Short mmCIF file of C-alpha atoms in Angstrom, two decimals:
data_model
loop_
_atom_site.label_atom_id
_atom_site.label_comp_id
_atom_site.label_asym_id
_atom_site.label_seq_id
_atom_site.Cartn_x
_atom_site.Cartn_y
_atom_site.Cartn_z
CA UNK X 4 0.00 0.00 0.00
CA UNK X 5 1.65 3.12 -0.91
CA UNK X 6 0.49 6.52 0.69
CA UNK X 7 -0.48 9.70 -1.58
CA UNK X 8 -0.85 12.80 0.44
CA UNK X 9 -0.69 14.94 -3.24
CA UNK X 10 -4.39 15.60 -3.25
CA UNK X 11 -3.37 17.67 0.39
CA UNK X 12 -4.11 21.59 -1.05
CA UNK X 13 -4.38 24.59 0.58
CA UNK X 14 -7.56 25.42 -1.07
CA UNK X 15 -8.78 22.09 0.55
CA UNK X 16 -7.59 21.86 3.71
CA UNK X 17 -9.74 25.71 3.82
CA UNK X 18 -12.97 24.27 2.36
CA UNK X 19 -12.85 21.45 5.19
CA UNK X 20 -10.87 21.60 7.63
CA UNK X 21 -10.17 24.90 8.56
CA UNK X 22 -13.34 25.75 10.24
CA UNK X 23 -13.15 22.22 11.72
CA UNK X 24 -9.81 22.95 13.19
CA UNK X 25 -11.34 26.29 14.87
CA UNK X 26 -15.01 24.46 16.11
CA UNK X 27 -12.13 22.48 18.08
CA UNK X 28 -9.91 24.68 19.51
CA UNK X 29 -13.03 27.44 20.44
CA UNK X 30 -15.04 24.40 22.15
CA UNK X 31 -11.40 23.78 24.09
CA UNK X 32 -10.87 27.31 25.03
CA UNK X 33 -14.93 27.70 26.05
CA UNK X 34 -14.74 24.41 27.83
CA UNK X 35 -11.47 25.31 29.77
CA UNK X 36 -12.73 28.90 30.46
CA UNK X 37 -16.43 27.71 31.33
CA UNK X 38 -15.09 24.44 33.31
CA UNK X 39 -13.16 26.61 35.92
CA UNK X 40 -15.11 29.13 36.62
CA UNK X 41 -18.24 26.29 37.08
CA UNK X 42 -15.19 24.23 38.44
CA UNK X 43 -14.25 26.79 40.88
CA UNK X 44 -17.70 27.15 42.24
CA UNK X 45 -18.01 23.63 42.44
CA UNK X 46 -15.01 22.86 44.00
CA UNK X 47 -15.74 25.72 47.24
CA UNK X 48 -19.15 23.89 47.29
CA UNK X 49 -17.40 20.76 48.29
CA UNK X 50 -15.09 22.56 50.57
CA UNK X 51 -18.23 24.37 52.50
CA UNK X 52 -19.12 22.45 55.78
CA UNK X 53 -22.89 23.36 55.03
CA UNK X 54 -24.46 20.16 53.87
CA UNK X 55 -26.54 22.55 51.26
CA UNK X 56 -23.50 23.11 49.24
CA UNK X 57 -21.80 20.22 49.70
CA UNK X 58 -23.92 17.33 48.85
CA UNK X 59 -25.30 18.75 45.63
CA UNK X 60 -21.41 19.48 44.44
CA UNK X 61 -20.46 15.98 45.28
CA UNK X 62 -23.12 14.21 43.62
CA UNK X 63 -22.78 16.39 40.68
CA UNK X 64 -18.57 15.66 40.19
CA UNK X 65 -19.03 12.15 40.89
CA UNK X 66 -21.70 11.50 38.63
CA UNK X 67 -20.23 13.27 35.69
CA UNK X 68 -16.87 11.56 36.30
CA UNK X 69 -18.73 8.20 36.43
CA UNK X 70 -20.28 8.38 33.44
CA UNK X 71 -18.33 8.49 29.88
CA UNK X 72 -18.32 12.12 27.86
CA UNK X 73 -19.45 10.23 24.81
CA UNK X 74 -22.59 9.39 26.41
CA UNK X 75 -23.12 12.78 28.47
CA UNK X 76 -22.97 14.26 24.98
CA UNK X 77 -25.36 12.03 23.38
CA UNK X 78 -27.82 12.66 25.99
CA UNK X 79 -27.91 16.03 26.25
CA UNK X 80 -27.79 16.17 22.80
CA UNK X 81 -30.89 14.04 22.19
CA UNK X 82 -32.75 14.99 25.13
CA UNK X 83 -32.55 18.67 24.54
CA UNK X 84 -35.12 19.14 21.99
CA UNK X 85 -37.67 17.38 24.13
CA UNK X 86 -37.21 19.60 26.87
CA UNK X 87 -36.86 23.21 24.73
CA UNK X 88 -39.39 21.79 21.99
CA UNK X 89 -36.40 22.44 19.55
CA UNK X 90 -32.89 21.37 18.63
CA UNK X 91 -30.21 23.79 19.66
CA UNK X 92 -27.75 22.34 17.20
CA UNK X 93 -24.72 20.10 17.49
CA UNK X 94 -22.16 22.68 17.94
CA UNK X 95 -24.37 24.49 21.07
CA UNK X 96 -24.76 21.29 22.74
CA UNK X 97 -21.04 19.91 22.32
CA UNK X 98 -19.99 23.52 23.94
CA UNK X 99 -22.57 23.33 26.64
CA UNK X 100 -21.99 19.49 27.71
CA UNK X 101 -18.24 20.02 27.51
CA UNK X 102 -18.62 22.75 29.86
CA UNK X 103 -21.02 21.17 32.31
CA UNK X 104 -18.27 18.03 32.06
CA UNK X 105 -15.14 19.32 32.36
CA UNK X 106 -16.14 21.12 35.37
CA UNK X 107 -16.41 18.10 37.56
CA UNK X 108 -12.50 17.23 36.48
CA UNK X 109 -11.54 20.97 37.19
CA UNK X 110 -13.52 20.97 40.33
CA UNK X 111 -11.13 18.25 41.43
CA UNK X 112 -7.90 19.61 40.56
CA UNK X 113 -9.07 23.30 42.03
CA UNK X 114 -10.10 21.71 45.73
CA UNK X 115 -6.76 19.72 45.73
CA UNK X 116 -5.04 23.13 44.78
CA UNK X 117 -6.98 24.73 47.46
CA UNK X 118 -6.40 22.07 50.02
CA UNK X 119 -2.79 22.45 49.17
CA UNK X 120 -2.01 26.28 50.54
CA UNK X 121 -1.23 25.36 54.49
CA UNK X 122 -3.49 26.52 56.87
CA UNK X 123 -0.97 28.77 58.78
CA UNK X 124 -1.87 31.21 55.65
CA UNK X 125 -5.72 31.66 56.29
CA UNK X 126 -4.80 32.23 59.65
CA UNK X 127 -2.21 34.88 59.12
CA UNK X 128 -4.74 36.16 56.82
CA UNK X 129 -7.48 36.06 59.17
CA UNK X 130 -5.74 37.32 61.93
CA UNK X 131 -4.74 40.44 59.59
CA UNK X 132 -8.46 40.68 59.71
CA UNK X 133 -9.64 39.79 56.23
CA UNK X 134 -13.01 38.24 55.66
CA UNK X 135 -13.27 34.27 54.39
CA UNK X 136 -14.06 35.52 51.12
CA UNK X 137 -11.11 38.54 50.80
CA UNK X 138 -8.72 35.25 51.93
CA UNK X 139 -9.90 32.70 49.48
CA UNK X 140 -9.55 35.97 46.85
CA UNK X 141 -6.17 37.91 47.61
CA UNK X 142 -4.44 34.33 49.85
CA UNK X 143 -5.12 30.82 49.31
CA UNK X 144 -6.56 30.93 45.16
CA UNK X 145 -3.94 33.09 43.62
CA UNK X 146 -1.56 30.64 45.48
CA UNK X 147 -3.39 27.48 44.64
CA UNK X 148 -4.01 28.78 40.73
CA UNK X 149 -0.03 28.90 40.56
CA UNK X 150 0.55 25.50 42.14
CA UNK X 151 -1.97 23.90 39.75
CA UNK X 152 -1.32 25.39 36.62
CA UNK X 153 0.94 22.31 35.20
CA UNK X 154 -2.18 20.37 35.74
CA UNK X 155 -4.64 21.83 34.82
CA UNK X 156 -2.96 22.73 31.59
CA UNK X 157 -2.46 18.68 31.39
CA UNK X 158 -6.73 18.53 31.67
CA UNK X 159 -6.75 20.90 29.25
CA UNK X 160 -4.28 18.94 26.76
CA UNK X 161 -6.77 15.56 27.58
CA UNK X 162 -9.98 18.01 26.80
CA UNK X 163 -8.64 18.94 23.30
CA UNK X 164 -8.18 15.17 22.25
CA UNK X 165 -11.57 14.14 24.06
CA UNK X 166 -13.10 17.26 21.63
CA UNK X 167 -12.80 14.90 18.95
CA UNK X 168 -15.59 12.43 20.61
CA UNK X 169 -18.37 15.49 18.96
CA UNK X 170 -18.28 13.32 16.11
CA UNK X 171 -20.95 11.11 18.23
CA UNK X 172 -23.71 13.99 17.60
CA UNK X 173 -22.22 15.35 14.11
CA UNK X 174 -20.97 17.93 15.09
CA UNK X 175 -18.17 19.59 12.69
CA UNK X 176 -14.95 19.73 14.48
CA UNK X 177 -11.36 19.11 12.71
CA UNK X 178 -11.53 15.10 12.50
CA UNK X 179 -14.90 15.81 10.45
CA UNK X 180 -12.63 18.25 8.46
CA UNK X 181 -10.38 15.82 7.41
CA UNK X 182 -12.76 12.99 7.41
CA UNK X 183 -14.96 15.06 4.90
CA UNK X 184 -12.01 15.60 3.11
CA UNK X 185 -10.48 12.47 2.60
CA UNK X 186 -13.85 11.06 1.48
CA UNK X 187 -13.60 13.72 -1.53
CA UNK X 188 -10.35 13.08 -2.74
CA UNK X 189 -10.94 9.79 -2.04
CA UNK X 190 -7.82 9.22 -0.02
CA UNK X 191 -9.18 8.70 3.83
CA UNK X 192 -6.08 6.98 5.42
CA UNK X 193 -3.74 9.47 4.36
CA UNK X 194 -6.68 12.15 5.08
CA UNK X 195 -6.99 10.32 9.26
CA UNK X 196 -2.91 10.62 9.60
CA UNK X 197 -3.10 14.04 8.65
CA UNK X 198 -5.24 14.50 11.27
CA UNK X 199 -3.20 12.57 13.95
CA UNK X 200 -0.36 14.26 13.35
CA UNK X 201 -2.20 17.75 13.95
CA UNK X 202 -3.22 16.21 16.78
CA UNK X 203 0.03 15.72 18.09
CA UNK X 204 1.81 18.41 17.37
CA UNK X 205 -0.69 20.40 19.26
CA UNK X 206 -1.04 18.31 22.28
CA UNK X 207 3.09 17.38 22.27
CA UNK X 208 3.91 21.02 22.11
CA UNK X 209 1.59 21.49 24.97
CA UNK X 210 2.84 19.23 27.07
CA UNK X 211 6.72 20.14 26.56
CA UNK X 212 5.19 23.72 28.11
CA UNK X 213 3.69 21.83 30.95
CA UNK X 214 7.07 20.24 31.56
CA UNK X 215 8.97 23.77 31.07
CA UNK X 216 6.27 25.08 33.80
CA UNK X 217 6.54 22.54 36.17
CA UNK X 218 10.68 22.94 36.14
CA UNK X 219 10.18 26.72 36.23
CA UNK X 220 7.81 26.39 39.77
CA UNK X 221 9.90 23.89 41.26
CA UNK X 222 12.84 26.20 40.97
CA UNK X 223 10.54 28.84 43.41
CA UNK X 224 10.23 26.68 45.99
CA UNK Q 12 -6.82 45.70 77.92
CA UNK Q 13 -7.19 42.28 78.01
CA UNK Q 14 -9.02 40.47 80.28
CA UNK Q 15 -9.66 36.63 80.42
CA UNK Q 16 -12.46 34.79 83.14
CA UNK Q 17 -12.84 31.21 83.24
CA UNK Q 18 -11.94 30.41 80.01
CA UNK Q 19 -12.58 27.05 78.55
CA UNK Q 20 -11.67 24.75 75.69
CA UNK Q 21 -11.78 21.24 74.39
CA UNK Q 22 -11.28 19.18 71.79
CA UNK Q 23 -13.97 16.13 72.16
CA UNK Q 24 -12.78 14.72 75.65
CA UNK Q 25 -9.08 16.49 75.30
CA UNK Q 26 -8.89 19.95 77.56
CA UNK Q 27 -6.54 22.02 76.27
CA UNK Q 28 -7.47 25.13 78.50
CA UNK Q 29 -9.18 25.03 82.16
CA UNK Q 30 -10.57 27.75 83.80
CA UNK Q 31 -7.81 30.22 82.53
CA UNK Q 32 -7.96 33.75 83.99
CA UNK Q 33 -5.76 36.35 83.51
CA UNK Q 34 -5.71 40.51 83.17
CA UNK Q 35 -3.73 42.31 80.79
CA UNK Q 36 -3.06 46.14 81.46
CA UNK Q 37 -1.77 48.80 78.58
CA UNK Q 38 1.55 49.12 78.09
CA UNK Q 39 2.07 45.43 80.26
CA UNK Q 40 4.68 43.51 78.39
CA UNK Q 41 3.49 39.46 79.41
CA UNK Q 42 5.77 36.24 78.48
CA UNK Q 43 4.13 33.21 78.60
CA UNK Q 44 5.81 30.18 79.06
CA UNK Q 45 5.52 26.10 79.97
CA UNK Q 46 6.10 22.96 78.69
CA UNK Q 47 4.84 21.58 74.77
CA UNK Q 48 1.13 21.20 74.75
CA UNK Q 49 0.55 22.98 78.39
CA UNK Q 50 -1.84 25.75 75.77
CA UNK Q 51 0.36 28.34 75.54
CA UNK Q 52 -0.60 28.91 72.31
CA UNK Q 53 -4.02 28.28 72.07
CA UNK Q 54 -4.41 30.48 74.83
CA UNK Q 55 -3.42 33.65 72.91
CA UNK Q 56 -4.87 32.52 70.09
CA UNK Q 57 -8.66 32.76 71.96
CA UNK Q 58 -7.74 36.61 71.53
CA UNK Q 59 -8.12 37.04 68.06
CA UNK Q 60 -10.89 34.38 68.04
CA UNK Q 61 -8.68 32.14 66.18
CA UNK Q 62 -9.71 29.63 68.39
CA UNK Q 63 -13.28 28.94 69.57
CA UNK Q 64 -13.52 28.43 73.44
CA UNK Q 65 -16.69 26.76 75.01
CA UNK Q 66 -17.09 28.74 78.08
CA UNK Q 67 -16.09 31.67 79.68
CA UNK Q 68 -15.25 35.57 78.65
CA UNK Q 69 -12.62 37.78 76.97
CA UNK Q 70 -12.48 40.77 76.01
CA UNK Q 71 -9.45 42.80 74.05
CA UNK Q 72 -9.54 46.65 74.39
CA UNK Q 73 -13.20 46.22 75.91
CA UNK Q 74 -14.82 44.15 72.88
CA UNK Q 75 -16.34 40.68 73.86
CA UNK Q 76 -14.35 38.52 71.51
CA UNK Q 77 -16.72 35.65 72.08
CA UNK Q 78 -20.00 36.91 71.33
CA UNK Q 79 -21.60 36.41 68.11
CA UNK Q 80 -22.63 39.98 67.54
CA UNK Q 81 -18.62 41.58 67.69
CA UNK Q 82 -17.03 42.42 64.31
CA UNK Q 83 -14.26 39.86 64.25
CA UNK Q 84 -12.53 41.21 61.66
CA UNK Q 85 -11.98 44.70 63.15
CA UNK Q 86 -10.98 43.29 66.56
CA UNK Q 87 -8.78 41.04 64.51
CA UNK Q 88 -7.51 43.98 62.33
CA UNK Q 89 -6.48 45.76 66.37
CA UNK Q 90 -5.08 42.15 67.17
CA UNK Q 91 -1.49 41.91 66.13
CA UNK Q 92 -0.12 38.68 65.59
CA UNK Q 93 2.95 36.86 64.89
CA UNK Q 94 3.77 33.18 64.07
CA UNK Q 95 6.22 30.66 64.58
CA UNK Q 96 6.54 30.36 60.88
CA UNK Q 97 5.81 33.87 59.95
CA UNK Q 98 3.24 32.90 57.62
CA UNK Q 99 4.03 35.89 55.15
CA UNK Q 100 2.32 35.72 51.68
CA UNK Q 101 4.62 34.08 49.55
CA UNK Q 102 3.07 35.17 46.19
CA UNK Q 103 3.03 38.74 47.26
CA UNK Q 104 6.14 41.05 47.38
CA UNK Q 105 7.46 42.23 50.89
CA UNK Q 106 5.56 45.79 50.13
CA UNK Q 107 2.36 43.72 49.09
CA UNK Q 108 2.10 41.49 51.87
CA UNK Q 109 2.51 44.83 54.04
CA UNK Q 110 -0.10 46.61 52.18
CA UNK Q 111 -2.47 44.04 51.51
CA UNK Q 112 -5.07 43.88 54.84
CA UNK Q 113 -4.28 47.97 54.88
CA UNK Q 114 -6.21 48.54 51.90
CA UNK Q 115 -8.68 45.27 52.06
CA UNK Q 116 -9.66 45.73 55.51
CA UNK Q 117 -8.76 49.47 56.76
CA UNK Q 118 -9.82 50.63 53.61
CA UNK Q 119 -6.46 52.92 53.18
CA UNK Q 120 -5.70 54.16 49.91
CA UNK Q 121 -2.81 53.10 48.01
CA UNK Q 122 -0.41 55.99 48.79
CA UNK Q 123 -1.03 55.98 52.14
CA UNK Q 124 -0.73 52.11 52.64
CA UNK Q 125 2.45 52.02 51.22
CA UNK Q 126 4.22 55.02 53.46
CA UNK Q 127 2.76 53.03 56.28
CA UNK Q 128 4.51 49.80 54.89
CA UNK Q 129 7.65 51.62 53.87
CA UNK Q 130 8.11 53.68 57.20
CA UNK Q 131 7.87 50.13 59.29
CA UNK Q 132 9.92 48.45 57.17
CA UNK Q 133 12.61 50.97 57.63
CA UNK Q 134 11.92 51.08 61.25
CA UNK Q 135 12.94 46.57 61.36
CA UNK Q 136 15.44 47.90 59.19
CA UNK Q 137 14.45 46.14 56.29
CA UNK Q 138 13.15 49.47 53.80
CA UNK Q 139 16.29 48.17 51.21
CA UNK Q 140 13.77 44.71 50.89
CA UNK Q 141 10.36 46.33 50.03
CA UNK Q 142 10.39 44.53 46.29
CA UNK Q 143 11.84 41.70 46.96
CA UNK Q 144 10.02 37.66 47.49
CA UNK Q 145 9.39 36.64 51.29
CA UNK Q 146 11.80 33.48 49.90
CA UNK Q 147 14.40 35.70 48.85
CA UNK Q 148 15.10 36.88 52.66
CA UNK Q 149 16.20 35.12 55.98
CA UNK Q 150 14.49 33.97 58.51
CA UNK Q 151 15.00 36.49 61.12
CA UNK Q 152 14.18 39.32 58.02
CA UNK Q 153 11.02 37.08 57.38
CA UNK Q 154 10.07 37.22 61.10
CA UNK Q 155 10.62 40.91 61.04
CA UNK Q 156 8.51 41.90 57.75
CA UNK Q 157 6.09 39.19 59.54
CA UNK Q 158 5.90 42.08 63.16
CA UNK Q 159 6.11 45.39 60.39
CA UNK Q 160 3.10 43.74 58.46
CA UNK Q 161 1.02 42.98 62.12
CA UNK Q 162 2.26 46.77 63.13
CA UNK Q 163 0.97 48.29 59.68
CA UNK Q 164 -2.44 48.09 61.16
CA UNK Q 165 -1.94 49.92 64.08
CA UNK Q 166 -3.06 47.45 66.65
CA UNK Q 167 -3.58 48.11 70.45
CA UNK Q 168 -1.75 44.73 71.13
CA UNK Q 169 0.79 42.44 69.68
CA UNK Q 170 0.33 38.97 70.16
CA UNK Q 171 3.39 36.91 69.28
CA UNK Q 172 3.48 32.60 69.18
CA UNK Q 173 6.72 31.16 69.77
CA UNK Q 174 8.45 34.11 67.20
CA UNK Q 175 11.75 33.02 67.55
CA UNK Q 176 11.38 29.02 67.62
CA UNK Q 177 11.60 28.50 63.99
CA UNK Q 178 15.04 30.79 63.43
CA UNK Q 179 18.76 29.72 63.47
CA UNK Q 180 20.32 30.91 66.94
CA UNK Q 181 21.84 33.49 64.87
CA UNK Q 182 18.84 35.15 63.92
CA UNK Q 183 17.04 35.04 66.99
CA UNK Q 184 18.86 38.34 68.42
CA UNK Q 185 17.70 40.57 65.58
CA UNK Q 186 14.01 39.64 66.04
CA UNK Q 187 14.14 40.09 69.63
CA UNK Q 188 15.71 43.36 69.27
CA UNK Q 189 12.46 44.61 67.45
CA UNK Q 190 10.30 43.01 69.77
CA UNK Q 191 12.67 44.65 72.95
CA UNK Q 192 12.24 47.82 71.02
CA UNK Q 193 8.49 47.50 70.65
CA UNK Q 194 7.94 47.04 74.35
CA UNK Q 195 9.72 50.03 75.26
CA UNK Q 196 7.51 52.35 73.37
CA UNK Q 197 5.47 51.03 75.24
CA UNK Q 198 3.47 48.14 72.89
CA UNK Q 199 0.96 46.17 74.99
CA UNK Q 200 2.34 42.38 74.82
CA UNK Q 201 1.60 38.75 74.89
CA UNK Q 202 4.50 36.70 74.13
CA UNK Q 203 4.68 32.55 74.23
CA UNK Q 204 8.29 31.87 74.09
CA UNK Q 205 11.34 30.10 75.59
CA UNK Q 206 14.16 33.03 75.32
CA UNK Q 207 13.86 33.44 79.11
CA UNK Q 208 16.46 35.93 79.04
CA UNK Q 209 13.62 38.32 77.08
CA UNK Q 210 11.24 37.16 79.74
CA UNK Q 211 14.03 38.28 82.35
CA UNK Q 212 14.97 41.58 80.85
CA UNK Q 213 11.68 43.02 78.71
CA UNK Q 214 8.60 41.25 80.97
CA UNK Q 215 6.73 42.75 83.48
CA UNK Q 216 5.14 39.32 84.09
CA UNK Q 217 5.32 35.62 83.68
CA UNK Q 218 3.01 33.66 83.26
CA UNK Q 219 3.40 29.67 83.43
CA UNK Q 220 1.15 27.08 82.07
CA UNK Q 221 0.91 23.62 82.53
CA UNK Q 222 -1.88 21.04 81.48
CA UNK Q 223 -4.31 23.87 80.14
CA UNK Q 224 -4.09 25.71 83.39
CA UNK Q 225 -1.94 28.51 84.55
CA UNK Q 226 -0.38 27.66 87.31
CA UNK Q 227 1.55 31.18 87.63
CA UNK Q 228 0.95 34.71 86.89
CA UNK Q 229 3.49 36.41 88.69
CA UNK Q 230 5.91 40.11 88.06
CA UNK Q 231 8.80 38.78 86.41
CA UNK Q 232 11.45 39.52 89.18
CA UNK Q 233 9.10 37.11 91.54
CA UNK Q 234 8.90 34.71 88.54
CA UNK Q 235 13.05 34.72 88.67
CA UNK Q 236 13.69 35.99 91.86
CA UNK Q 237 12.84 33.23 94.75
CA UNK Q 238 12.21 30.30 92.94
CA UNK Q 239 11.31 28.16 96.00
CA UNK Q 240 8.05 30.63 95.95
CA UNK Q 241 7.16 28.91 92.89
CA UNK Q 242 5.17 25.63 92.49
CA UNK Q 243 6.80 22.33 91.95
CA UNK Q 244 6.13 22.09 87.95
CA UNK Q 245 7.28 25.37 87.27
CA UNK Q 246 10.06 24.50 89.73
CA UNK Q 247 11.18 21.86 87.68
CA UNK Q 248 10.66 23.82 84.35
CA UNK Q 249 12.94 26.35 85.46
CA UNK Q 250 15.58 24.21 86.60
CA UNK Q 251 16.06 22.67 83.23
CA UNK Q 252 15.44 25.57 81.29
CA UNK Q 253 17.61 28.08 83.37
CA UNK Q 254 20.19 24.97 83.74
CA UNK Q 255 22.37 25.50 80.54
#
C-alpha cells in the first residue's frame, strides 16, 4: 500500500478543515474557560461544611466523572429538543456538555489546589483581619491557581483530544474536516494521519510547556 | 486591655485550656511560658478568636471577643499577631504582603498604605527589601517583615506565638531586638516563648502554664527571683530551662 498525500491543497484543507480545526480549539478554550469558573464554584461547594453546598457538588462531580463524555454528549444532545421543543444544534450542545463536564475534572484539581495552601496562611490572613471571602480571593486561590497550573494545563491537553468524541452527535470539528475531506479526494487513510499528526503536534507542544512550567515552579520553591 | 475569666476549651474529651484567667493592662509587656502542649498557644490565640472556646469571657480593648454579635474582623484587624513560621504571603512582594489587609480591611488608599509599609519596614530595618520575594530573605528578616506587616495596622496589642522558635540561633537576636524595642515604646504584649532571658529583661510578668491551666501569673522579678516561691512544675521547668 503506498500513501499519496498529493491531493493535500491549501484550497482544501480551507474548504474542510479549517473551520473544523477552529469548532475544536473554540469548544477547548470555552470548555477550559467555562469548566473553571463552574469548576471553581463547584469545588468551594465541596469545601463548605454546610451540607446545602456540599452534597449537591459531590453528587454532581461524581456523577459526571462516572459516566463516559461520549454518552453525556449524546444525551444532552438528544434529550434537549424534548425539553426546549427544539434542537439547539450540534455545535451548542457539544460547547454546553463540555462545559457542564469538564467542570467536575476541574472541580477536582481546584479543591486539591486549594487544600494544598497550608493553613498557617488563612490564619495569618485572618488574623490580619480579612473576611473568608477577601482570603480565598487575595491568599489561598492566587496561590493554589499557581501550584496547579501544570495540571490543569495537562486537563486541558486531555480536553482537546476528548473534543474529537463530537463526532458522536455530528458535530463539525477538525476530524470531520479531514474525514470530509479524505472522502472527496478519495484518499481517507492518508486524510486520518493528517489529522493525527495535527493532533500531536498540538497536544506534544503542549505538554513540553507543561514540563517547562513545572521545572520553572519547582525552581521557586 | 485584656481580660480573660474562666476560660474554657476542648477538643472532644481532650482539655486544652481550664478555667484560665488572667488581666492584661496597657503598656504590660506578658511572656508566657511552659512545657509543649501545656496551651500556651491556644491560649493567645482565643484573643483574636482564632480559636473557639466553650465557656467563659474575653475581652481585648473592651470588645467581647466571644460573642456572636462583635465584628471579628476589626478586633482582629487591632489584634497583632505573629507566628512561629511567619506565615508571610509568599506570592506577594514584601511591600504587598505589608499593604495588603491595609487597603482590604482598613480601607487605606494606596499611597497611604504604602508610606505606612515603607516607614515600618525601615523602622525593622528592612526598607532596602520592600520589592523583593518573602523566599528571597532570611528567617529572622522574614520574622521581622512578619511584626512590620502585624504593626501596619496599628493594633492596640501584639500577640506573638513562639516568634523566635523557627530561626537559626543566629537570627534570633535581631528579632528580639524589634520586639525589645516595641515594648519600650510602650506596645501592649503577649509573648509565648522560651528566650527566658527576654522574659528576664523586657517582661513585666510571667506567666506559666501547665496542662491547660496557669499555674503562675506572677511580676517577672518574683517569677526569677525566689524560685522556692514557685510551684513544683514550674520549679522543675525552670531548673532545666535556666540549667544550661
Amino acid at each position: 500500500m503506498t500513501f499519496d498525500f498529493t491531493f493535500f491543497s491549501g484550497s482544501l484543507l480551507q474548504t474542510y478543515v479549517l473551520h473544523g480545526f477552529l469548532f475544536s480549539l473554540q469548544l477547548t478554550v470555552l470548555a477550559t474557560c467555562g469548566g473553571i469558573v463552574l469548576g471553581t464554584v463547584l469545588a468551594l461547594m465541596r469545601l463548605s461544611q454546610r451540607a446545602l453546598f456540599h452534597w449537591p457538588a459531590t453528587v454532581y462531580v461524581n456523577g459526571m466523572r462516572s459516566i463516559p463524555l461520549v454518552m453525556v454528549l449524546l444525551w444532552f444532545f438528544l434529550l434537549m429538543p424534548f425539553l426546549l421543543g427544539r434542537s439547539i444544534g450540534a455545535e451548542v450542545s457539544a460547547v454546553i456538555t463540555f462545559i457542564a463536564f469538564e467542570a467536575a475534572f476541574f472541580c477536582e484539581i481546584i479543591r486539591s489546589g486549594i487544600q494544598s495552601i497550608p493553613k498557617g496562611q488563612t490564619s495569618a490572613a485572618i488574623a490580619l483581619g480579612l473576611s473568608q471571602q477577601q482570603t480565598l480571593r487575595w491568599i489561598v486561590l492566587p496561590q493554589a491557581l499557581r501550584n496547579m497550573t501544570p495540571i490543569l494545563l495537562t486537563q486541558v491537553i486531555i480536553l482537546f483530544q476528548d473534543t474529537s468524541l463530537v463526532y458522536a452527535i455530528g458535530a463539525y470539528d477538525m476530524l470531520k474536516g479531514f474525514e470530509i475531506a479524505g472522502k472527496n479526494s478519495g484518499r481517507p487513510v492518508e486524510a486520518y494521519l493528517a489529522a493525527a499528526l495535527i493532533y500531536f503536534l498540538i497536544c506534544f507542544s503542549l505538554s513540553q510547556l507543561v514540563r517547562h512550567l513545572q521545572q520553572r515552579t519547582s525552581f521557586t520553591k | 486591655m485584656i481580660h480573660l475569666s474562666k476560660v474554657n476549651k476542648s477538643y472532644g474529651t481532650v482539655k486544652v485550656l481550664i478555667d484560665c484567667s488572667l488581666t492584661v493592662k496597657k503598656g504590660e509587656v506578658v511572656v508566657i511560658c511552659g512545657p509543649s502542649g501545656s496551651g500556651k498557644s491556644t491560649l493567645i490565640k482565643t484573643l483574636n478568636a482564632l480559636e473557639p472556646v466553650q465557656s467563659g469571657e474575653i475581652s481585648v480593648n473592651g470588645v467581647v471577643v466571644n460573642d456572636a454579635a462583635t465584628n471579628l474582623s476589626e478586633l482582629r484587624s487591632q489584634v497583632g499577631m505573629v507566628f512561629q513560621h511567619f506565615e508571610l504571603f509568599p506570592h506577594l512582594s514584601v511591600l504587598d504582603n505589608l499593604r495588603l489587609a491595609q487597603i482590604q480591611v482598613l480601607g487605606r488608599d494606596h499611597t497611604e498604605a504604602t508610606q505606612r509599609a515603607q516607614s515600618l519596614l525601615s523602622r525593622v530595618g528592612l526598607q532596602a527589601h520592600a520589592h523583593k520575594f518573602p523566599t528571597q530573605l532570611s528567617g529572622g528578616q522574614q520574622q521581622r517583615v512578619a511584626i512590620a506587616r502585624a504593626l501596619a495596622m496599628d493594633p492596640v496589642v501584639m500577640l506573638f506565638d513562639e516568634p523566635t522558635s523557627a530561626l537559626d540561633p543566629e537570627m534570633v537576636g535581631e528579632v528580639l531586638d524589634v520586639m525589645v524595642q516595641l515594648a519600650q515604646e510602650g506596645m501592649t504584649m503577649m509573648c509565648v516563648t522560651h528566650e527566658m532571658g527576654f522574659a528576664r529583661r523586657v517582661a513585666h510578668r510571667v506567666i506559666f502554664m501547665d496542662g491547660g491551666c496557669i499555674l503562675e501569673d506572677c511580676s517577672s522579678a518574683e517569677f526569677f527571683g525566689d524560685v522556692t516561691q514557685r510551684t513544683p512544675r514550674a520549679q522543675e521547668f525552670l531548673s532545666k530551662v535556666l540549667a544550661h
